[in-house]
Structures are given as C-alpha cells and as structure tokens.
Amino acid sequence: GEREARRGSEASSVAAATAPSSRAASAEPAPAALHAGRRRSAEAEDAGDAGYTRRMERQAQQTLAALGIGIGCLAPSSSPHSPPPPTIPQSPLSPPPPPVPPPPPPPPPSLPYLHVPVADEGAGKSKRAQPSKDWWQREVLPRSLQYVHSHLTQGRRVLICCERGDDRSVAVAAAALLALFEPGCARLRRPAPPMGGRRCASKEEVRAVVALLQGTHPAAHLPRSLLKELHNFFVAPGGGWLSLR
C-alpha cells in the first residue's frame, strides 16, 4: 500500500511539473505563423511609406504648379537608363527594307522661349565643355532668371527643360525659386528683384528648394557641380545674384 501511494505522489508531482511547460509551449506561436505575421507587418509598413511618399509628391506638385514653374524633358528616349531599341534580324534572302525618309522639320514654336546652350556634364563631359569657366555665373543663371522673371510677373507659367529633365533644368528651377519667390516659396516677391532688395541665401534654403523640386519631380538629380554653381551664385558674398541687373 505504501509503495502504491509513493508511486501516485511521484506521478502527480511529475504531472504538476510538466503542466506549466506544456502550457508555455502551446502559448508560443509556430515559426511559420510568426514569420507570416512579421511579413504582413512589413508589407503594411511599406504600404504606409509608399502612401506617404505619394501624398508628399502630390503636395509638392501642387505647390510648384501654383508657383507657375515646371520641369520638362526634351528627349526621353535619350536617357542613359532607357534600354536600346530592339533590332529585328533580317533574312539573307529577304530584300533590304526601304530607306526611311527623314522626319520633317519641327514647326516653329508658337510660344516664346529662351534657349541657353549648356553642355551636359552628366553625360560624361567635363566642366571644360562649357564655353567658359564661369558660364553658369555669367550667362546661364542671369539670362534664365531675367526671362523667368519677365513672364511670371505677367501671370504666365514657365516650363524649364533640358535633354533629360533631371539636372540642368532642376538647377535653373531651383535658382528661380531662390531668386524670385519669398522664403518658403509662398509667393512671388513684391517688389520682385531686380528692383527689390536682395540678400545672400543660405545653404539650408538651397537644400530646401532642391528638396521641393525632388518631391515634385522624383527623377531630379542635382550633381555636386551644379549645386556648387547655385552656392556660388546665391550663397557666396560676392555671388552673381547680388550684382544681377
């Protein structure tokens, strides 16, 4: 009788000791379920980030459109990131295709425009490809700002274009925002420069307008050389912005 009682007490103690571990094991999620839950959480977080990015892009586009400034691309097919056109192999027995006539010349533009020749430094060309070392300071930015200013004050909108629409046009658009609009790009300066007072901009203001342009035009990429041109024109004490007529 004592031996059976001892066996019963040992069995009950083993059962009591193993019961919490079995409950803890049942409370822990399976590895597959845990992985699936983490994946759903990551997907929801990515979807939230993408939605926030789209909302910020729409807000930046509305802001830039209200200011009357746009960024364009003249030749989308010439982008270095676009794939080459497919080639169709010809059979040696088939006759050669007829020659393609050259396209007709484009009609004369019906809208006024200003063409400022600027070498594409992003296409592997160095700064020496410009007509002069101070080409941006002496020609590109002064002429562009005077032209944009003359049309914005008449209530017109201005589209700034370069070959790819991602670097030179962005630099000119950033210069227009810095020169012709109040801090924060809320409205056109009144009285607008060159008649109003001027001051040197800060590097933070340059970064802010570049961020605004990148928000409305995600392909915008301002290389360090063009960012330096903006700093030399607006931030440097003896920059061209203070002496622009």
mmCIF file of C-alpha atoms in Angstrom:
data_model
loop_
_atom_site.group_PDB
_atom_site.id
_atom_site.type_symbol
_atom_site.label_atom_id
_atom_site.label_comp_id
_atom_site.label_asym_id
_atom_site.label_seq_id
_atom_site.Cartn_x
_atom_site.Cartn_y
_atom_site.Cartn_z
ATOM 1 C CA GLY A 1 0.000 0.000 0.000
ATOM 2 C CA GLU A 2 2.799 2.440 0.850
ATOM 3 C CA ARG A 3 4.592 1.621 -2.434
ATOM 4 C CA GLU A 4 1.423 2.396 -4.467
ATOM 5 C CA ALA A 5 0.879 5.647 -2.547
ATOM 6 C CA ARG A 6 4.524 6.687 -3.232
ATOM 7 C CA ARG A 7 4.082 5.963 -6.952
ATOM 8 C CA GLY A 8 0.891 8.050 -7.043
ATOM 9 C CA SER A 9 2.549 11.036 -5.372
ATOM 10 C CA GLU A 10 5.516 10.877 -7.802
ATOM 11 C CA ALA A 11 3.163 10.745 -10.783
ATOM 12 C CA SER A 12 1.187 13.752 -9.513
ATOM 13 C CA SER A 13 4.365 15.766 -8.915
ATOM 14 C CA VAL A 14 5.670 14.948 -12.417
ATOM 15 C CA ALA A 15 2.313 15.921 -13.889
ATOM 16 C CA ALA A 16 2.319 19.182 -11.909
ATOM 17 C CA ALA A 17 5.894 19.928 -13.004
ATOM 18 C CA THR A 18 5.245 19.228 -16.675
ATOM 19 C CA ALA A 19 1.929 21.061 -16.871
ATOM 20 C CA PRO A 20 3.379 24.657 -16.970
ATOM 21 C CA SER A 21 5.913 23.741 -19.656
ATOM 22 C CA SER A 22 3.179 22.256 -21.863
ATOM 23 C CA ARG A 23 1.051 25.411 -21.411
ATOM 24 C CA ALA A 24 4.043 27.619 -22.286
ATOM 25 C CA ALA A 25 4.751 25.551 -25.381
ATOM 26 C CA SER A 26 1.151 25.842 -26.519
ATOM 27 C CA ALA A 27 1.232 29.644 -25.935
ATOM 28 C CA GLU A 28 4.278 30.189 -28.187
ATOM 29 C CA PRO A 29 3.405 30.733 -31.888
ATOM 30 C CA ALA A 30 4.699 28.377 -34.513
ATOM 31 C CA PRO A 31 7.725 29.644 -36.516
ATOM 32 C CA ALA A 32 5.711 29.718 -39.765
ATOM 33 C CA ALA A 33 2.932 31.783 -38.186
ATOM 34 C CA LEU A 34 5.456 34.134 -36.630
ATOM 35 C CA HIS A 35 7.210 34.630 -39.988
ATOM 36 C CA ALA A 36 3.889 35.275 -41.736
ATOM 37 C CA GLY A 37 2.895 37.833 -39.127
ATOM 38 C CA ARG A 38 6.191 39.668 -39.478
ATOM 39 C CA ARG A 39 5.843 39.652 -43.268
ATOM 40 C CA ARG A 40 2.328 41.125 -43.074
ATOM 41 C CA SER A 41 3.547 43.787 -40.683
ATOM 42 C CA ALA A 42 6.438 44.697 -43.007
ATOM 43 C CA GLU A 43 4.099 44.847 -46.022
ATOM 44 C CA ALA A 44 1.713 47.121 -44.149
ATOM 45 C CA GLU A 45 4.597 49.369 -43.148
ATOM 46 C CA ASP A 46 5.866 49.527 -46.750
ATOM 47 C CA ALA A 47 2.379 50.340 -47.998
ATOM 48 C CA GLY A 48 2.127 53.135 -45.455
ATOM 49 C CA ASP A 49 5.505 54.558 -46.511
ATOM 50 C CA ALA A 50 4.527 54.403 -50.193
ATOM 51 C CA GLY A 51 1.243 56.171 -49.479
ATOM 52 C CA TYR A 52 3.044 58.865 -47.513
ATOM 53 C CA THR A 53 5.545 59.325 -50.367
ATOM 54 C CA ARG A 54 2.735 59.684 -52.907
ATOM 55 C CA ARG A 55 0.954 62.224 -50.731
ATOM 56 C CA MET A 56 4.141 64.273 -50.352
ATOM 57 C CA GLU A 57 4.771 64.140 -54.119
ATOM 58 C CA ARG A 58 1.224 65.350 -54.859
ATOM 59 C CA GLN A 59 1.588 68.163 -52.330
ATOM 60 C CA ALA A 60 4.903 69.250 -53.855
ATOM 61 C CA GLN A 61 3.438 69.118 -57.376
ATOM 62 C CA GLN A 62 0.518 71.297 -56.328
ATOM 63 C CA THR A 63 2.884 73.777 -54.697
ATOM 64 C CA LEU A 64 5.139 74.031 -57.744
ATOM 65 C CA ALA A 65 2.178 74.287 -60.138
ATOM 66 C CA ALA A 66 0.750 77.144 -58.067
ATOM 67 C CA LEU A 67 4.068 78.983 -58.427
ATOM 68 C CA GLY A 68 3.913 78.705 -62.214
ATOM 69 C CA ILE A 69 7.155 76.730 -62.698
ATOM 70 C CA GLY A 70 7.516 73.303 -64.275
ATOM 71 C CA ILE A 71 10.359 70.943 -65.212
ATOM 72 C CA GLY A 72 10.386 69.085 -68.519
ATOM 73 C CA CYS A 73 12.409 66.647 -70.594
ATOM 74 C CA LEU A 74 13.176 67.296 -74.255
ATOM 75 C CA ALA A 75 14.307 63.810 -75.297
ATOM 76 C CA PRO A 76 13.066 60.991 -73.014
ATOM 77 C CA SER A 77 14.444 58.312 -75.341
ATOM 78 C CA SER A 78 17.976 59.669 -74.977
ATOM 79 C CA SER A 79 18.205 58.869 -71.296
ATOM 80 C CA PRO A 80 21.181 56.628 -70.488
ATOM 81 C CA HIS A 81 18.880 54.494 -68.328
ATOM 82 C CA SER A 82 16.473 53.631 -71.160
ATOM 83 C CA PRO A 83 17.022 50.268 -72.916
ATOM 84 C CA PRO A 84 18.187 50.322 -76.547
ATOM 85 C CA PRO A 85 15.527 49.768 -79.216
ATOM 86 C CA PRO A 86 15.108 46.134 -80.269
ATOM 87 C CA THR A 87 16.735 45.054 -83.517
ATOM 88 C CA ILE A 88 14.856 42.772 -85.909
ATOM 89 C CA PRO A 89 17.142 40.276 -87.704
ATOM 90 C CA GLN A 90 16.778 40.216 -91.476
ATOM 91 C CA SER A 91 16.853 37.053 -93.545
ATOM 92 C CA PRO A 92 19.661 36.965 -96.139
ATOM 93 C CA LEU A 93 17.045 36.146 -98.834
ATOM 94 C CA SER A 94 14.675 38.994 -97.968
ATOM 95 C CA PRO A 95 15.105 42.314 -99.786
ATOM 96 C CA PRO A 96 16.527 45.184 -97.767
ATOM 97 C CA PRO A 97 13.952 47.467 -96.196
ATOM 98 C CA PRO A 98 13.273 50.743 -97.983
ATOM 99 C CA PRO A 99 15.106 53.760 -96.624
ATOM 100 C CA VAL A 100 13.236 55.706 -94.007
ATOM 101 C CA PRO A 101 12.684 59.312 -95.063
ATOM 102 C CA PRO A 102 13.985 61.921 -92.649
ATOM 103 C CA PRO A 103 11.384 63.412 -90.354
ATOM 104 C CA PRO A 104 10.030 66.802 -91.336
ATOM 105 C CA PRO A 105 11.481 69.781 -89.521
ATOM 106 C CA PRO A 106 9.542 70.780 -86.429
ATOM 107 C CA PRO A 107 7.164 73.692 -86.846
ATOM 108 C CA PRO A 108 8.251 76.999 -85.401
ATOM 109 C CA PRO A 109 7.241 77.306 -81.769
ATOM 110 C CA SER A 110 4.083 79.243 -81.141
ATOM 111 C CA LEU A 111 5.179 80.214 -77.650
ATOM 112 C CA PRO A 112 8.108 82.436 -76.731
ATOM 113 C CA TYR A 113 11.130 80.578 -75.473
ATOM 114 C CA LEU A 114 14.728 81.138 -74.458
ATOM 115 C CA HIS A 115 17.484 78.719 -75.422
ATOM 116 C CA VAL A 116 20.652 78.858 -73.325
ATOM 117 C CA PRO A 117 23.279 76.379 -74.566
ATOM 118 C CA VAL A 118 24.695 74.346 -71.677
ATOM 119 C CA ALA A 119 26.852 71.250 -72.145
ATOM 120 C CA ASP A 120 25.541 68.113 -70.425
ATOM 121 C CA GLU A 121 28.178 67.422 -67.793
ATOM 122 C CA GLY A 122 26.207 64.383 -66.643
ATOM 123 C CA ALA A 123 26.792 62.646 -69.999
ATOM 124 C CA GLY A 124 30.484 62.159 -69.326
ATOM 125 C CA LYS A 125 31.519 65.650 -70.336
ATOM 126 C CA SER A 126 33.689 67.713 -68.040
ATOM 127 C CA LYS A 127 33.117 71.296 -66.996
ATOM 128 C CA ARG A 128 35.598 72.328 -69.700
ATOM 129 C CA ALA A 129 32.882 71.540 -72.241
ATOM 130 C CA GLN A 130 31.184 74.847 -71.319
ATOM 131 C CA PRO A 131 32.131 77.903 -73.408
ATOM 132 C CA SER A 132 33.835 79.452 -70.384
ATOM 133 C CA LYS A 133 34.671 78.552 -66.808
ATOM 134 C CA ASP A 134 32.103 80.991 -65.383
ATOM 135 C CA TRP A 135 29.417 80.167 -67.951
ATOM 136 C CA TRP A 136 26.765 79.375 -65.340
ATOM 137 C CA GLN A 137 27.531 82.506 -63.311
ATOM 138 C CA ARG A 138 27.800 84.889 -66.254
ATOM 139 C CA GLU A 139 25.273 83.548 -68.782
ATOM 140 C CA VAL A 140 23.056 80.638 -67.747
ATOM 141 C CA LEU A 141 21.654 81.835 -64.424
ATOM 142 C CA PRO A 142 21.401 85.600 -65.188
ATOM 143 C CA ARG A 143 19.687 85.131 -68.553
ATOM 144 C CA SER A 144 17.373 82.416 -67.251
ATOM 145 C CA LEU A 145 16.313 84.413 -64.195
ATOM 146 C CA GLN A 146 15.612 87.546 -66.221
ATOM 147 C CA TYR A 147 13.485 85.564 -68.669
ATOM 148 C CA VAL A 148 11.540 83.643 -65.999
ATOM 149 C CA HIS A 149 11.014 86.850 -64.003
ATOM 150 C CA SER A 150 9.613 88.728 -67.022
ATOM 151 C CA HIS A 151 6.992 86.050 -67.696
ATOM 152 C CA LEU A 152 5.971 85.272 -64.111
ATOM 153 C CA THR A 153 5.281 88.947 -63.433
ATOM 154 C CA GLN A 154 2.876 88.884 -66.417
ATOM 155 C CA GLY A 155 0.958 85.972 -64.926
ATOM 156 C CA ARG A 156 2.381 83.363 -67.289
ATOM 157 C CA ARG A 157 3.734 79.930 -66.456
ATOM 158 C CA VAL A 158 7.238 78.822 -67.375
ATOM 159 C CA LEU A 159 8.416 75.326 -68.300
ATOM 160 C CA ILE A 160 12.166 74.736 -67.852
ATOM 161 C CA CYS A 161 13.551 71.885 -69.952
ATOM 162 C CA CYS A 162 16.833 70.137 -70.613
ATOM 163 C CA GLU A 163 17.653 66.993 -72.579
ATOM 164 C CA ARG A 164 16.819 64.511 -69.779
ATOM 165 C CA GLY A 165 14.983 66.832 -67.418
ATOM 166 C CA ASP A 166 16.928 65.712 -64.352
ATOM 167 C CA ASP A 167 19.878 68.062 -63.722
ATOM 168 C CA ARG A 168 20.307 71.346 -65.646
ATOM 169 C CA SER A 169 16.614 72.207 -65.691
ATOM 170 C CA VAL A 170 16.435 71.395 -61.968
ATOM 171 C CA ALA A 171 19.315 73.789 -61.254
ATOM 172 C CA VAL A 172 17.622 76.632 -63.164
ATOM 173 C CA ALA A 173 14.271 75.942 -61.473
ATOM 174 C CA ALA A 174 15.954 75.992 -58.063
ATOM 175 C CA ALA A 175 17.587 79.320 -58.955
ATOM 176 C CA ALA A 176 14.191 80.741 -59.929
ATOM 177 C CA LEU A 177 12.650 79.662 -56.610
ATOM 178 C CA LEU A 178 15.534 81.196 -54.668
ATOM 179 C CA ALA A 179 15.624 84.464 -56.600
ATOM 180 C CA LEU A 180 12.018 85.284 -57.420
ATOM 181 C CA PHE A 181 9.939 83.950 -54.519
ATOM 182 C CA GLU A 182 9.593 84.743 -50.854
ATOM 183 C CA PRO A 183 11.329 82.414 -48.360
ATOM 184 C CA GLY A 184 9.380 79.182 -48.233
ATOM 185 C CA CYS A 185 8.254 79.660 -51.865
ATOM 186 C CA ALA A 186 4.903 81.007 -50.713
ATOM 187 C CA ARG A 187 4.505 83.771 -53.320
ATOM 188 C CA LEU A 188 6.321 85.919 -55.847
ATOM 189 C CA ARG A 189 8.453 88.648 -54.325
ATOM 190 C CA ARG A 190 6.769 92.080 -54.222
ATOM 191 C CA PRO A 191 8.579 94.195 -55.291
ATOM 192 C CA ALA A 192 10.346 91.468 -57.164
ATOM 193 C CA PRO A 193 14.085 91.524 -57.800
ATOM 194 C CA PRO A 194 15.958 93.009 -59.547
ATOM 195 C CA MET A 195 14.102 96.106 -58.272
ATOM 196 C CA GLY A 196 13.691 94.887 -54.696
ATOM 197 C CA GLY A 197 16.318 94.431 -52.030
ATOM 198 C CA ARG A 198 18.466 91.326 -52.127
ATOM 199 C CA ARG A 199 20.387 89.232 -49.667
ATOM 200 C CA CYS A 200 22.601 86.174 -49.797
ATOM 201 C CA ALA A 201 20.766 82.897 -49.398
ATOM 202 C CA SER A 202 21.860 80.171 -47.020
ATOM 203 C CA LYS A 203 22.804 76.618 -47.866
ATOM 204 C CA GLU A 204 19.744 75.460 -45.920
ATOM 205 C CA GLU A 205 17.496 77.481 -48.243
ATOM 206 C CA VAL A 206 19.209 75.953 -51.272
ATOM 207 C CA ARG A 207 18.670 72.448 -49.872
ATOM 208 C CA ALA A 208 15.008 73.253 -49.146
ATOM 209 C CA VAL A 209 14.167 74.299 -52.717
ATOM 210 C CA VAL A 210 16.080 71.322 -54.129
ATOM 211 C CA ALA A 211 14.058 69.024 -51.848
ATOM 212 C CA LEU A 212 10.839 70.661 -53.072
ATOM 213 C CA LEU A 213 11.822 70.052 -56.692
ATOM 214 C CA GLN A 214 12.813 66.443 -55.975
ATOM 215 C CA GLY A 215 9.452 65.903 -54.300
ATOM 216 C CA THR A 216 7.524 67.047 -57.369
ATOM 217 C CA HIS A 217 9.965 65.557 -59.904
ATOM 218 C CA PRO A 218 11.425 62.304 -58.487
ATOM 219 C CA ALA A 219 13.840 61.945 -61.424
ATOM 220 C CA ALA A 220 15.602 65.156 -60.389
ATOM 221 C CA HIS A 221 19.257 64.605 -59.582
ATOM 222 C CA LEU A 222 21.367 67.673 -58.891
ATOM 223 C CA PRO A 223 25.063 66.768 -59.134
ATOM 224 C CA ARG A 224 27.592 68.366 -56.850
ATOM 225 C CA SER A 225 28.972 70.560 -59.628
ATOM 226 C CA LEU A 226 25.584 72.220 -60.260
ATOM 227 C CA LEU A 227 24.896 72.538 -56.554
ATOM 228 C CA LYS A 228 28.204 74.372 -56.289
ATOM 229 C CA GLU A 229 27.094 76.741 -59.057
ATOM 230 C CA LEU A 230 23.979 77.598 -57.031
ATOM 231 C CA HIS A 231 26.086 78.200 -53.920
ATOM 232 C CA ASN A 232 28.487 80.441 -55.824
ATOM 233 C CA PHE A 233 25.606 82.466 -57.247
ATOM 234 C CA PHE A 234 23.353 82.809 -54.166
ATOM 235 C CA VAL A 235 25.363 81.974 -51.037
ATOM 236 C CA ALA A 236 28.809 83.462 -51.716
ATOM 237 C CA PRO A 237 29.122 87.105 -50.560
ATOM 238 C CA GLY A 238 30.321 88.217 -53.995
ATOM 239 C CA GLY A 239 27.935 85.992 -55.970
ATOM 240 C CA GLY A 240 26.242 86.965 -59.169
ATOM 241 C CA TRP A 241 22.821 87.272 -57.526
ATOM 242 C CA LEU A 242 23.757 90.461 -55.686
ATOM 243 C CA SER A 243 25.122 92.107 -58.847
ATOM 244 C CA LEU A 244 22.444 90.947 -61.292
ATOM 245 C CA ARG A 245 20.857 93.760 -63.299
#
